[in-house]
């Protein structure tokens, strides 16, 4: 059984940012994909402003999908975009971003580890996400100062929020088409 990622500093930073972004958005008739929904904190935040039927919560973790279904969200169990066909106006991902720690158990690794170096899932996500973005769409990706940026920088995102924590800084990057 996999755990569901409990809302943490990264979740709260992205949730507050999303809340502010959606609050100020003129046209709220948009579609939103909450990639790696976990506890659904971001889908819940979005549902304050967007129609619930315009939100899709997706995760590779079955437990998270079951949890979100019970809350009445549309869900897709998917490894990144493998089972997702639609395009969206807005996509966010609080990505697992830490470099692999061989001592970490498999269950929690899926929630936190972005690959051997830490950037792999974010890079795959960015490559695939641009094919799922409507015109003038936006992507918000949360990563950390501990995530290598070389390949991520090639997607030319801009930093729109940042927060210093005890041993790292977390960043929200915005990408558009
Ligand atoms: C850091 S947690 C974020 C959870 C929640 N969105 C939040 O902000 O609290 C990362 C989430 O991504 C999911 N995840 C990891 N690898 C994934 C993949 N390849 N495709 C889809 N989701 C994935 C994990 O199961 C986990 O729920």
Short mmCIF file of N, CA and C and ligand atoms in Angstrom, two decimals:
data_model
loop_
_atom_site.label_atom_id
_atom_site.label_comp_id
_atom_site.label_asym_id
_atom_site.label_seq_id
_atom_site.Cartn_x
_atom_site.Cartn_y
_atom_site.Cartn_z
N UNK A 1 0.84 -1.21 0.00
CA UNK A 1 0.00 0.00 0.00
C UNK A 1 0.87 1.26 0.00
N UNK A 2 0.52 2.19 -0.88
CA UNK A 2 1.26 3.45 -0.91
C UNK A 2 0.62 4.45 0.04
N UNK A 3 1.47 5.34 0.57
CA UNK A 3 0.99 6.40 1.43
C UNK A 3 0.46 7.53 0.55
N UNK A 4 -0.35 8.41 1.14
CA UNK A 4 -0.73 9.64 0.45
C UNK A 4 0.13 10.76 1.05
N UNK A 5 0.74 11.55 0.19
CA UNK A 5 1.64 12.62 0.65
C UNK A 5 0.86 13.60 1.52
N UNK A 6 1.27 13.78 2.78
CA UNK A 6 0.55 14.73 3.64
C UNK A 6 0.94 16.16 3.26
N UNK A 7 -0.03 17.10 3.20
CA UNK A 7 0.32 18.47 2.82
C UNK A 7 1.48 18.99 3.67
N UNK A 8 2.46 19.57 3.00
CA UNK A 8 3.70 20.02 3.64
C UNK A 8 3.99 21.43 3.15
N UNK A 9 5.17 21.96 3.51
CA UNK A 9 5.52 23.34 3.11
C UNK A 9 5.35 23.58 1.61
N UNK A 10 5.80 22.60 0.81
CA UNK A 10 5.70 22.76 -0.65
C UNK A 10 4.23 22.83 -1.10
N UNK A 11 3.41 21.96 -0.51
CA UNK A 11 1.97 21.95 -0.85
C UNK A 11 1.35 23.31 -0.51
N UNK A 12 1.70 23.84 0.67
CA UNK A 12 1.08 25.11 1.10
C UNK A 12 1.55 26.27 0.23
N UNK A 13 2.83 26.25 -0.16
CA UNK A 13 3.32 27.34 -1.02
C UNK A 13 2.56 27.32 -2.36
N UNK A 14 2.44 26.14 -2.96
CA UNK A 14 1.77 26.06 -4.27
C UNK A 14 0.27 26.34 -4.12
N UNK A 15 -0.31 25.88 -3.03
CA UNK A 15 -1.74 26.11 -2.81
C UNK A 15 -2.03 27.61 -2.67
N UNK A 16 -1.20 28.31 -1.88
CA UNK A 16 -1.40 29.77 -1.71
C UNK A 16 -1.20 30.50 -3.03
N UNK A 17 -0.18 30.08 -3.77
CA UNK A 17 0.10 30.71 -5.06
C UNK A 17 -1.08 30.50 -6.03
N UNK A 18 -1.57 29.28 -6.06
CA UNK A 18 -2.68 28.93 -6.96
C UNK A 18 -3.93 29.72 -6.57
N UNK A 19 -4.17 29.82 -5.29
CA UNK A 19 -5.34 30.55 -4.79
C UNK A 19 -5.30 32.00 -5.28
N UNK A 20 -4.16 32.63 -5.13
CA UNK A 20 -3.98 34.01 -5.55
C UNK A 20 -4.12 34.16 -7.07
N UNK A 21 -3.54 33.20 -7.78
CA UNK A 21 -3.59 33.24 -9.25
C UNK A 21 -5.05 33.13 -9.72
N UNK A 22 -5.77 32.17 -9.15
CA UNK A 22 -7.15 31.93 -9.62
C UNK A 22 -8.09 33.04 -9.17
N UNK A 23 -7.82 33.58 -7.99
CA UNK A 23 -8.65 34.69 -7.47
C UNK A 23 -8.60 35.86 -8.45
N UNK A 24 -7.43 36.12 -8.99
CA UNK A 24 -7.24 37.29 -9.86
C UNK A 24 -7.50 37.01 -11.35
N UNK A 25 -7.85 35.78 -11.66
CA UNK A 25 -8.08 35.42 -13.06
C UNK A 25 -9.45 35.93 -13.49
N UNK A 26 -9.50 36.67 -14.61
CA UNK A 26 -10.79 37.25 -15.05
C UNK A 26 -11.75 36.15 -15.52
N UNK A 27 -11.26 35.30 -16.45
CA UNK A 27 -12.12 34.25 -16.98
C UNK A 27 -11.88 32.96 -16.18
N UNK A 28 -12.84 32.63 -15.35
CA UNK A 28 -12.64 31.45 -14.50
C UNK A 28 -13.21 30.18 -15.14
N UNK A 29 -13.61 30.31 -16.41
CA UNK A 29 -14.13 29.15 -17.11
C UNK A 29 -12.97 28.41 -17.78
N UNK A 30 -12.07 27.88 -16.97
CA UNK A 30 -10.88 27.22 -17.51
C UNK A 30 -10.80 25.77 -16.99
N UNK A 31 -10.00 24.98 -17.69
CA UNK A 31 -9.80 23.60 -17.25
C UNK A 31 -8.43 23.49 -16.56
N UNK A 32 -8.39 22.63 -15.53
CA UNK A 32 -7.19 22.54 -14.69
C UNK A 32 -6.84 21.08 -14.43
N UNK A 33 -5.57 20.77 -14.60
CA UNK A 33 -5.07 19.43 -14.26
C UNK A 33 -4.16 19.53 -13.03
N UNK A 34 -4.54 18.83 -11.98
CA UNK A 34 -3.72 18.75 -10.76
C UNK A 34 -2.91 17.46 -10.86
N UNK A 35 -1.71 17.57 -11.44
CA UNK A 35 -0.84 16.39 -11.64
C UNK A 35 -0.21 16.02 -10.29
N UNK A 36 -0.23 14.75 -9.94
CA UNK A 36 0.34 14.30 -8.66
C UNK A 36 -0.47 14.86 -7.51
N UNK A 37 -1.78 14.61 -7.56
CA UNK A 37 -2.71 15.30 -6.65
C UNK A 37 -2.49 14.97 -5.17
N UNK A 38 -2.04 13.76 -4.85
CA UNK A 38 -1.79 13.37 -3.45
C UNK A 38 -3.05 13.49 -2.61
N UNK A 39 -3.02 14.34 -1.60
CA UNK A 39 -4.18 14.54 -0.71
C UNK A 39 -5.26 15.37 -1.39
N UNK A 40 -4.95 15.95 -2.54
CA UNK A 40 -5.93 16.78 -3.25
C UNK A 40 -5.97 18.22 -2.80
N UNK A 41 -4.96 18.64 -2.05
CA UNK A 41 -4.97 20.01 -1.52
C UNK A 41 -5.10 21.05 -2.65
N UNK A 42 -4.46 20.79 -3.80
CA UNK A 42 -4.48 21.79 -4.88
C UNK A 42 -5.81 21.74 -5.64
N UNK A 43 -6.35 20.54 -5.82
CA UNK A 43 -7.66 20.41 -6.47
C UNK A 43 -8.72 21.10 -5.60
N UNK A 44 -8.60 20.94 -4.28
CA UNK A 44 -9.55 21.58 -3.34
C UNK A 44 -9.46 23.10 -3.46
N UNK A 45 -8.23 23.61 -3.50
CA UNK A 45 -8.04 25.06 -3.63
C UNK A 45 -8.65 25.55 -4.93
N UNK A 46 -8.38 24.82 -6.01
CA UNK A 46 -8.90 25.24 -7.32
C UNK A 46 -10.43 25.21 -7.33
N UNK A 47 -11.01 24.26 -6.59
CA UNK A 47 -12.48 24.12 -6.64
C UNK A 47 -13.20 25.28 -5.96
N UNK A 48 -12.44 26.13 -5.24
CA UNK A 48 -13.06 27.35 -4.67
C UNK A 48 -13.39 28.34 -5.79
N UNK A 49 -12.68 28.22 -6.94
CA UNK A 49 -12.81 29.21 -8.00
C UNK A 49 -13.31 28.62 -9.32
N UNK A 50 -12.99 27.35 -9.56
CA UNK A 50 -13.33 26.73 -10.85
C UNK A 50 -14.45 25.71 -10.65
N UNK A 51 -15.17 25.44 -11.74
CA UNK A 51 -16.21 24.39 -11.67
C UNK A 51 -15.50 23.06 -11.43
N UNK A 52 -16.06 22.26 -10.52
CA UNK A 52 -15.43 20.98 -10.19
C UNK A 52 -15.29 20.09 -11.42
N UNK A 53 -16.27 20.19 -12.34
CA UNK A 53 -16.19 19.33 -13.53
C UNK A 53 -15.07 19.75 -14.48
N UNK A 54 -14.49 20.93 -14.25
CA UNK A 54 -13.36 21.39 -15.09
C UNK A 54 -12.00 21.06 -14.47
N UNK A 55 -12.03 20.30 -13.37
CA UNK A 55 -10.78 19.95 -12.68
C UNK A 55 -10.55 18.44 -12.81
N UNK A 56 -9.33 18.07 -13.20
CA UNK A 56 -8.97 16.64 -13.16
C UNK A 56 -7.81 16.45 -12.19
N UNK A 57 -8.00 15.51 -11.27
CA UNK A 57 -6.94 15.17 -10.30
C UNK A 57 -6.31 13.86 -10.76
N UNK A 58 -5.00 13.89 -10.93
CA UNK A 58 -4.31 12.72 -11.46
C UNK A 58 -3.15 12.32 -10.54
N UNK A 59 -2.89 11.03 -10.46
CA UNK A 59 -1.74 10.56 -9.66
C UNK A 59 -1.42 9.14 -10.12
N UNK A 60 -0.18 8.76 -9.88
CA UNK A 60 0.24 7.38 -10.18
C UNK A 60 -0.20 6.45 -9.03
N UNK A 61 -0.50 7.06 -7.90
CA UNK A 61 -0.81 6.34 -6.67
C UNK A 61 -2.32 6.08 -6.53
N UNK A 62 -2.68 4.81 -6.51
CA UNK A 62 -4.08 4.40 -6.47
C UNK A 62 -4.79 4.94 -5.22
N UNK A 63 -4.07 4.95 -4.09
CA UNK A 63 -4.69 5.43 -2.84
C UNK A 63 -5.14 6.88 -2.98
N UNK A 64 -4.30 7.68 -3.62
CA UNK A 64 -4.64 9.09 -3.81
C UNK A 64 -5.86 9.21 -4.71
N UNK A 65 -5.89 8.41 -5.76
CA UNK A 65 -7.02 8.45 -6.71
C UNK A 65 -8.32 8.06 -6.00
N UNK A 66 -8.29 7.00 -5.20
CA UNK A 66 -9.49 6.57 -4.46
C UNK A 66 -9.96 7.68 -3.53
N UNK A 67 -9.01 8.32 -2.87
CA UNK A 67 -9.31 9.38 -1.90
C UNK A 67 -10.00 10.56 -2.60
N UNK A 68 -9.48 10.94 -3.77
CA UNK A 68 -10.04 12.09 -4.51
C UNK A 68 -11.40 11.75 -5.11
N UNK A 69 -11.57 10.49 -5.51
CA UNK A 69 -12.87 10.07 -6.05
C UNK A 69 -13.94 10.21 -4.98
N UNK A 70 -13.59 9.83 -3.75
CA UNK A 70 -14.55 9.93 -2.65
C UNK A 70 -14.93 11.38 -2.39
N UNK A 71 -14.01 12.29 -2.72
CA UNK A 71 -14.31 13.71 -2.52
C UNK A 71 -15.08 14.29 -3.71
N UNK A 72 -15.38 13.46 -4.70
CA UNK A 72 -16.21 13.91 -5.82
C UNK A 72 -15.45 14.58 -6.95
N UNK A 73 -14.13 14.36 -7.00
CA UNK A 73 -13.36 14.94 -8.12
C UNK A 73 -13.28 13.95 -9.27
N UNK A 74 -13.16 14.50 -10.49
CA UNK A 74 -12.84 13.66 -11.64
C UNK A 74 -11.39 13.24 -11.48
N UNK A 75 -11.09 11.98 -11.71
CA UNK A 75 -9.71 11.51 -11.49
C UNK A 75 -9.22 10.68 -12.66
N UNK A 76 -7.90 10.61 -12.80
CA UNK A 76 -7.27 9.68 -13.73
C UNK A 76 -6.04 9.12 -13.05
N UNK A 77 -5.95 7.80 -12.98
CA UNK A 77 -4.70 7.20 -12.49
C UNK A 77 -3.75 7.13 -13.67
N UNK A 78 -2.61 7.79 -13.54
CA UNK A 78 -1.73 7.91 -14.71
C UNK A 78 -0.29 8.15 -14.27
N UNK A 79 0.62 7.52 -15.02
CA UNK A 79 2.04 7.82 -14.86
C UNK A 79 2.31 9.06 -15.72
N UNK A 80 2.46 10.20 -15.10
CA UNK A 80 2.46 11.49 -15.81
C UNK A 80 1.27 11.51 -16.78
N UNK A 81 1.51 11.69 -18.11
CA UNK A 81 0.37 11.86 -19.02
C UNK A 81 -0.01 10.57 -19.75
N UNK A 82 0.50 9.42 -19.28
CA UNK A 82 0.28 8.17 -20.06
C UNK A 82 -1.20 7.87 -20.31
N UNK A 83 -2.09 8.23 -19.38
CA UNK A 83 -3.53 7.95 -19.57
C UNK A 83 -4.35 9.23 -19.74
N UNK A 84 -3.68 10.31 -20.09
CA UNK A 84 -4.39 11.60 -20.20
C UNK A 84 -4.37 12.04 -21.65
N UNK A 85 -5.55 12.31 -22.19
CA UNK A 85 -5.65 12.72 -23.60
C UNK A 85 -5.94 14.21 -23.75
N UNK A 86 -6.60 14.81 -22.75
CA UNK A 86 -7.11 16.18 -22.90
C UNK A 86 -6.01 17.23 -22.87
N UNK A 87 -6.41 18.45 -23.31
CA UNK A 87 -5.55 19.63 -23.13
C UNK A 87 -6.19 20.52 -22.07
N UNK A 88 -5.38 21.30 -21.38
CA UNK A 88 -5.86 22.10 -20.25
C UNK A 88 -5.38 23.55 -20.38
N UNK A 89 -6.12 24.46 -19.73
CA UNK A 89 -5.65 25.85 -19.65
C UNK A 89 -4.56 25.98 -18.59
N UNK A 90 -4.66 25.14 -17.57
CA UNK A 90 -3.73 25.25 -16.44
C UNK A 90 -3.36 23.86 -15.95
N UNK A 91 -2.05 23.67 -15.74
CA UNK A 91 -1.56 22.40 -15.19
C UNK A 91 -0.59 22.74 -14.07
N UNK A 92 -0.74 22.07 -12.93
CA UNK A 92 0.28 22.28 -11.89
C UNK A 92 0.81 20.92 -11.44
N UNK A 93 2.04 20.96 -10.94
CA UNK A 93 2.66 19.73 -10.41
C UNK A 93 3.62 20.10 -9.28
N UNK A 94 3.28 19.64 -8.08
CA UNK A 94 4.23 19.71 -6.97
C UNK A 94 5.01 18.41 -7.08
N UNK A 95 6.06 18.47 -7.84
CA UNK A 95 6.76 17.24 -8.27
C UNK A 95 7.58 16.62 -7.14
N UNK A 96 7.71 15.28 -7.17
CA UNK A 96 8.73 14.68 -6.30
C UNK A 96 10.07 15.18 -6.83
N UNK A 97 10.84 15.85 -6.01
CA UNK A 97 12.00 16.57 -6.56
C UNK A 97 13.34 16.23 -5.91
N UNK A 98 13.35 15.32 -4.91
CA UNK A 98 14.62 15.07 -4.21
C UNK A 98 15.46 14.02 -4.95
N UNK A 99 16.79 14.16 -4.88
CA UNK A 99 17.65 13.11 -5.42
C UNK A 99 17.41 11.81 -4.65
N UNK A 100 17.62 10.68 -5.32
CA UNK A 100 17.35 9.38 -4.70
C UNK A 100 18.19 9.16 -3.45
N UNK A 101 17.52 8.69 -2.38
CA UNK A 101 18.22 8.29 -1.17
C UNK A 101 17.97 6.79 -1.04
N UNK A 102 19.05 6.01 -1.20
CA UNK A 102 18.88 4.55 -1.27
C UNK A 102 18.32 3.96 0.02
N UNK A 103 18.40 4.74 1.13
CA UNK A 103 17.88 4.22 2.40
C UNK A 103 16.37 4.41 2.53
N UNK A 104 15.80 5.25 1.63
CA UNK A 104 14.38 5.57 1.78
C UNK A 104 13.50 4.41 1.31
N UNK A 105 12.44 4.07 2.08
CA UNK A 105 11.56 2.98 1.64
C UNK A 105 10.82 3.33 0.36
N UNK A 106 10.48 2.27 -0.43
CA UNK A 106 9.87 2.45 -1.75
C UNK A 106 8.57 3.27 -1.66
N UNK A 107 7.78 3.00 -0.63
CA UNK A 107 6.47 3.68 -0.47
C UNK A 107 6.57 5.19 -0.42
N UNK A 108 7.56 5.67 0.32
CA UNK A 108 7.64 7.14 0.45
C UNK A 108 8.48 7.73 -0.67
N UNK A 109 9.34 6.89 -1.29
CA UNK A 109 10.18 7.36 -2.40
C UNK A 109 9.33 7.91 -3.55
N UNK A 110 8.22 7.25 -3.82
CA UNK A 110 7.37 7.66 -4.95
C UNK A 110 6.79 9.07 -4.71
N UNK A 111 6.73 9.46 -3.45
CA UNK A 111 6.15 10.76 -3.11
C UNK A 111 7.18 11.88 -3.17
N UNK A 112 8.45 11.53 -2.98
CA UNK A 112 9.46 12.58 -2.78
C UNK A 112 10.60 12.56 -3.78
N UNK A 113 10.90 11.38 -4.34
CA UNK A 113 12.12 11.24 -5.14
C UNK A 113 11.83 11.49 -6.62
N UNK A 114 12.56 12.44 -7.18
CA UNK A 114 12.35 12.81 -8.58
C UNK A 114 13.21 12.02 -9.55
N UNK A 115 13.91 11.00 -9.05
CA UNK A 115 14.82 10.21 -9.89
C UNK A 115 16.18 10.20 -9.25
N UNK A 116 17.16 9.56 -9.92
CA UNK A 116 18.51 9.46 -9.34
C UNK A 116 19.05 10.82 -8.94
N UNK A 117 18.89 11.80 -9.85
CA UNK A 117 19.42 13.14 -9.56
C UNK A 117 18.37 14.06 -8.94
N UNK A 118 17.11 13.75 -9.16
CA UNK A 118 16.04 14.56 -8.57
C UNK A 118 15.23 15.34 -9.59
N UNK A 119 15.81 15.50 -10.80
CA UNK A 119 15.13 16.33 -11.82
C UNK A 119 14.35 15.50 -12.84
N UNK A 120 14.56 14.18 -12.84
CA UNK A 120 14.07 13.35 -13.96
C UNK A 120 12.56 13.46 -14.17
N UNK A 121 11.78 13.35 -13.09
CA UNK A 121 10.31 13.40 -13.25
C UNK A 121 9.89 14.77 -13.75
N UNK A 122 10.51 15.83 -13.22
CA UNK A 122 10.14 17.19 -13.65
C UNK A 122 10.43 17.38 -15.13
N UNK A 123 11.56 16.86 -15.60
CA UNK A 123 11.94 17.01 -17.01
C UNK A 123 10.96 16.25 -17.91
N UNK A 124 10.63 15.01 -17.51
CA UNK A 124 9.66 14.21 -18.28
C UNK A 124 8.32 14.93 -18.30
N UNK A 125 7.93 15.43 -17.14
CA UNK A 125 6.64 16.15 -17.04
C UNK A 125 6.62 17.34 -17.99
N UNK A 126 7.68 18.14 -17.99
CA UNK A 126 7.70 19.34 -18.84
C UNK A 126 7.65 18.97 -20.32
N UNK A 127 8.37 17.92 -20.69
CA UNK A 127 8.37 17.47 -22.09
C UNK A 127 6.95 17.11 -22.53
N UNK A 128 6.23 16.37 -21.66
CA UNK A 128 4.90 15.87 -22.03
C UNK A 128 3.84 16.96 -21.87
N UNK A 129 4.01 17.82 -20.89
CA UNK A 129 2.94 18.78 -20.53
C UNK A 129 2.65 19.76 -21.66
N UNK A 130 3.68 20.11 -22.43
CA UNK A 130 3.44 21.11 -23.47
C UNK A 130 2.47 20.60 -24.55
N UNK A 131 2.35 19.29 -24.69
CA UNK A 131 1.36 18.72 -25.63
C UNK A 131 -0.04 18.68 -25.03
N UNK A 132 -0.17 19.06 -23.78
CA UNK A 132 -1.48 19.00 -23.10
C UNK A 132 -1.93 20.38 -22.65
N UNK A 133 -1.34 21.39 -23.28
CA UNK A 133 -1.64 22.77 -22.89
C UNK A 133 -2.43 23.44 -24.01
N UNK A 134 -3.57 24.07 -23.63
CA UNK A 134 -4.32 24.85 -24.62
C UNK A 134 -3.55 26.13 -24.91
N UNK A 135 -3.97 26.84 -25.97
CA UNK A 135 -3.35 28.11 -26.32
C UNK A 135 -3.35 29.04 -25.12
N UNK A 136 -2.26 29.76 -24.91
CA UNK A 136 -2.08 30.68 -23.78
C UNK A 136 -2.22 29.98 -22.42
N UNK A 137 -1.98 28.67 -22.42
CA UNK A 137 -2.06 27.91 -21.17
C UNK A 137 -0.84 28.15 -20.29
N UNK A 138 -0.97 27.73 -19.03
CA UNK A 138 0.14 27.92 -18.09
C UNK A 138 0.40 26.64 -17.32
N UNK A 139 1.70 26.48 -17.00
CA UNK A 139 2.12 25.35 -16.16
C UNK A 139 2.83 25.92 -14.94
N UNK A 140 2.46 25.44 -13.76
CA UNK A 140 3.21 25.79 -12.54
C UNK A 140 3.85 24.51 -12.00
N UNK A 141 5.16 24.56 -11.86
CA UNK A 141 5.92 23.39 -11.38
C UNK A 141 6.68 23.78 -10.13
N UNK A 142 6.51 22.99 -9.07
CA UNK A 142 7.27 23.27 -7.84
C UNK A 142 8.47 22.33 -7.75
N UNK A 143 9.64 22.94 -7.58
CA UNK A 143 10.87 22.16 -7.38
C UNK A 143 11.65 22.80 -6.22
N UNK A 144 12.87 22.34 -6.01
CA UNK A 144 13.64 22.81 -4.86
C UNK A 144 15.05 23.21 -5.29
N UNK A 145 15.71 23.94 -4.40
CA UNK A 145 17.11 24.27 -4.66
C UNK A 145 17.95 22.99 -4.71
N UNK A 146 17.42 21.88 -4.18
CA UNK A 146 18.15 20.61 -4.20
C UNK A 146 17.97 19.86 -5.53
N UNK A 147 17.03 20.35 -6.38
CA UNK A 147 16.79 19.72 -7.68
C UNK A 147 17.79 20.29 -8.69
N UNK A 148 18.54 19.45 -9.41
CA UNK A 148 19.44 20.01 -10.44
C UNK A 148 18.62 20.76 -11.50
N UNK A 149 19.13 21.93 -11.96
CA UNK A 149 18.29 22.77 -12.82
C UNK A 149 18.68 22.72 -14.30
N UNK A 150 19.83 22.09 -14.62
CA UNK A 150 20.35 22.16 -15.99
C UNK A 150 19.29 21.92 -17.05
N UNK A 151 18.67 20.75 -17.01
CA UNK A 151 17.70 20.39 -18.05
C UNK A 151 16.41 21.17 -17.87
N UNK A 152 16.03 21.44 -16.64
CA UNK A 152 14.77 22.17 -16.38
C UNK A 152 14.88 23.58 -16.96
N UNK A 153 16.06 24.19 -16.84
CA UNK A 153 16.25 25.57 -17.35
C UNK A 153 16.05 25.65 -18.86
N UNK A 154 16.29 24.54 -19.56
CA UNK A 154 16.16 24.59 -21.02
C UNK A 154 14.70 24.79 -21.44
N UNK A 155 13.75 24.60 -20.53
CA UNK A 155 12.33 24.84 -20.86
C UNK A 155 11.93 26.31 -20.65
N UNK A 156 12.91 27.11 -20.19
CA UNK A 156 12.74 28.55 -20.07
C UNK A 156 11.55 28.99 -19.23
N UNK A 157 11.50 28.46 -18.02
CA UNK A 157 10.45 28.89 -17.07
C UNK A 157 10.92 30.12 -16.32
N UNK A 158 9.98 30.80 -15.66
CA UNK A 158 10.43 31.89 -14.78
C UNK A 158 9.97 31.60 -13.36
N UNK A 159 10.79 32.07 -12.42
CA UNK A 159 10.45 31.83 -11.01
C UNK A 159 9.37 32.83 -10.61
N UNK A 160 8.24 32.31 -10.13
CA UNK A 160 7.14 33.21 -9.74
C UNK A 160 6.90 33.23 -8.23
N UNK A 161 7.51 32.30 -7.50
CA UNK A 161 7.41 32.31 -6.04
C UNK A 161 8.55 31.49 -5.48
N UNK A 162 9.00 31.82 -4.28
CA UNK A 162 10.06 31.04 -3.64
C UNK A 162 9.93 31.16 -2.13
N UNK A 163 10.38 30.13 -1.43
CA UNK A 163 10.34 30.17 0.03
C UNK A 163 11.53 29.42 0.59
N UNK A 164 12.24 30.07 1.52
CA UNK A 164 13.40 29.43 2.16
C UNK A 164 12.91 28.55 3.30
N UNK A 165 13.37 27.31 3.30
CA UNK A 165 13.07 26.41 4.40
C UNK A 165 14.38 26.15 5.13
N UNK A 166 14.35 25.27 6.09
CA UNK A 166 15.52 25.02 6.92
C UNK A 166 16.75 24.61 6.09
N UNK A 167 16.57 23.62 5.21
CA UNK A 167 17.75 23.09 4.51
C UNK A 167 17.67 23.23 3.00
N UNK A 168 16.65 23.94 2.51
CA UNK A 168 16.49 24.10 1.06
C UNK A 168 15.62 25.32 0.79
N UNK A 169 15.55 25.69 -0.49
CA UNK A 169 14.59 26.72 -0.89
C UNK A 169 13.65 26.06 -1.91
N UNK A 170 12.35 26.29 -1.74
CA UNK A 170 11.43 25.73 -2.73
C UNK A 170 10.99 26.84 -3.68
N UNK A 171 10.80 26.45 -4.94
CA UNK A 171 10.55 27.43 -6.00
C UNK A 171 9.36 27.00 -6.82
N UNK A 172 8.56 27.99 -7.26
CA UNK A 172 7.52 27.69 -8.25
C UNK A 172 7.97 28.30 -9.57
N UNK A 173 8.01 27.46 -10.61
CA UNK A 173 8.37 27.93 -11.95
C UNK A 173 7.11 27.99 -12.80
N UNK A 174 7.03 29.04 -13.61
CA UNK A 174 5.89 29.17 -14.55
C UNK A 174 6.39 28.95 -15.98
N UNK A 175 5.65 28.17 -16.73
CA UNK A 175 5.96 27.93 -18.15
C UNK A 175 4.71 28.23 -18.95
N UNK A 176 4.89 28.84 -20.12
CA UNK A 176 3.70 29.04 -20.96
C UNK A 176 4.07 28.73 -22.41
N UNK A 177 3.02 28.66 -23.28
CA UNK A 177 3.35 28.30 -24.67
C UNK A 177 3.17 29.52 -25.58
C1 LIG B 1 5.23 15.98 -3.47
S1 LIG B 1 3.75 15.05 -3.68
C2 LIG B 1 2.55 16.33 -3.96
C3 LIG B 1 1.15 15.96 -3.51
C4 LIG B 1 0.14 17.13 -3.52
N1 LIG B 1 -0.09 17.64 -4.86
C5 LIG B 1 0.62 18.24 -2.61
O1 LIG B 1 0.96 19.31 -3.13
O2 LIG B 1 0.65 18.03 -1.39
C6 LIG B 1 4.02 14.37 -5.31
C7 LIG B 1 2.85 13.53 -5.85
O3 LIG B 1 3.19 13.09 -7.18
C8 LIG B 1 2.78 11.73 -7.33
N2 LIG B 1 3.61 11.13 -8.39
C9 LIG B 1 4.88 10.67 -8.29
N3 LIG B 1 5.31 10.20 -9.47
C10 LIG B 1 4.29 10.38 -10.35
C11 LIG B 1 4.12 10.09 -11.74
N4 LIG B 1 5.09 9.53 -12.45
N5 LIG B 1 2.92 10.42 -12.32
C12 LIG B 1 1.93 10.99 -11.60
N6 LIG B 1 2.04 11.27 -10.27
C13 LIG B 1 3.20 10.98 -9.67
C14 LIG B 1 2.98 11.12 -5.96
O4 LIG B 1 2.20 9.95 -5.81
C15 LIG B 1 2.53 12.28 -5.05
O5 LIG B 1 1.16 12.23 -4.79
#
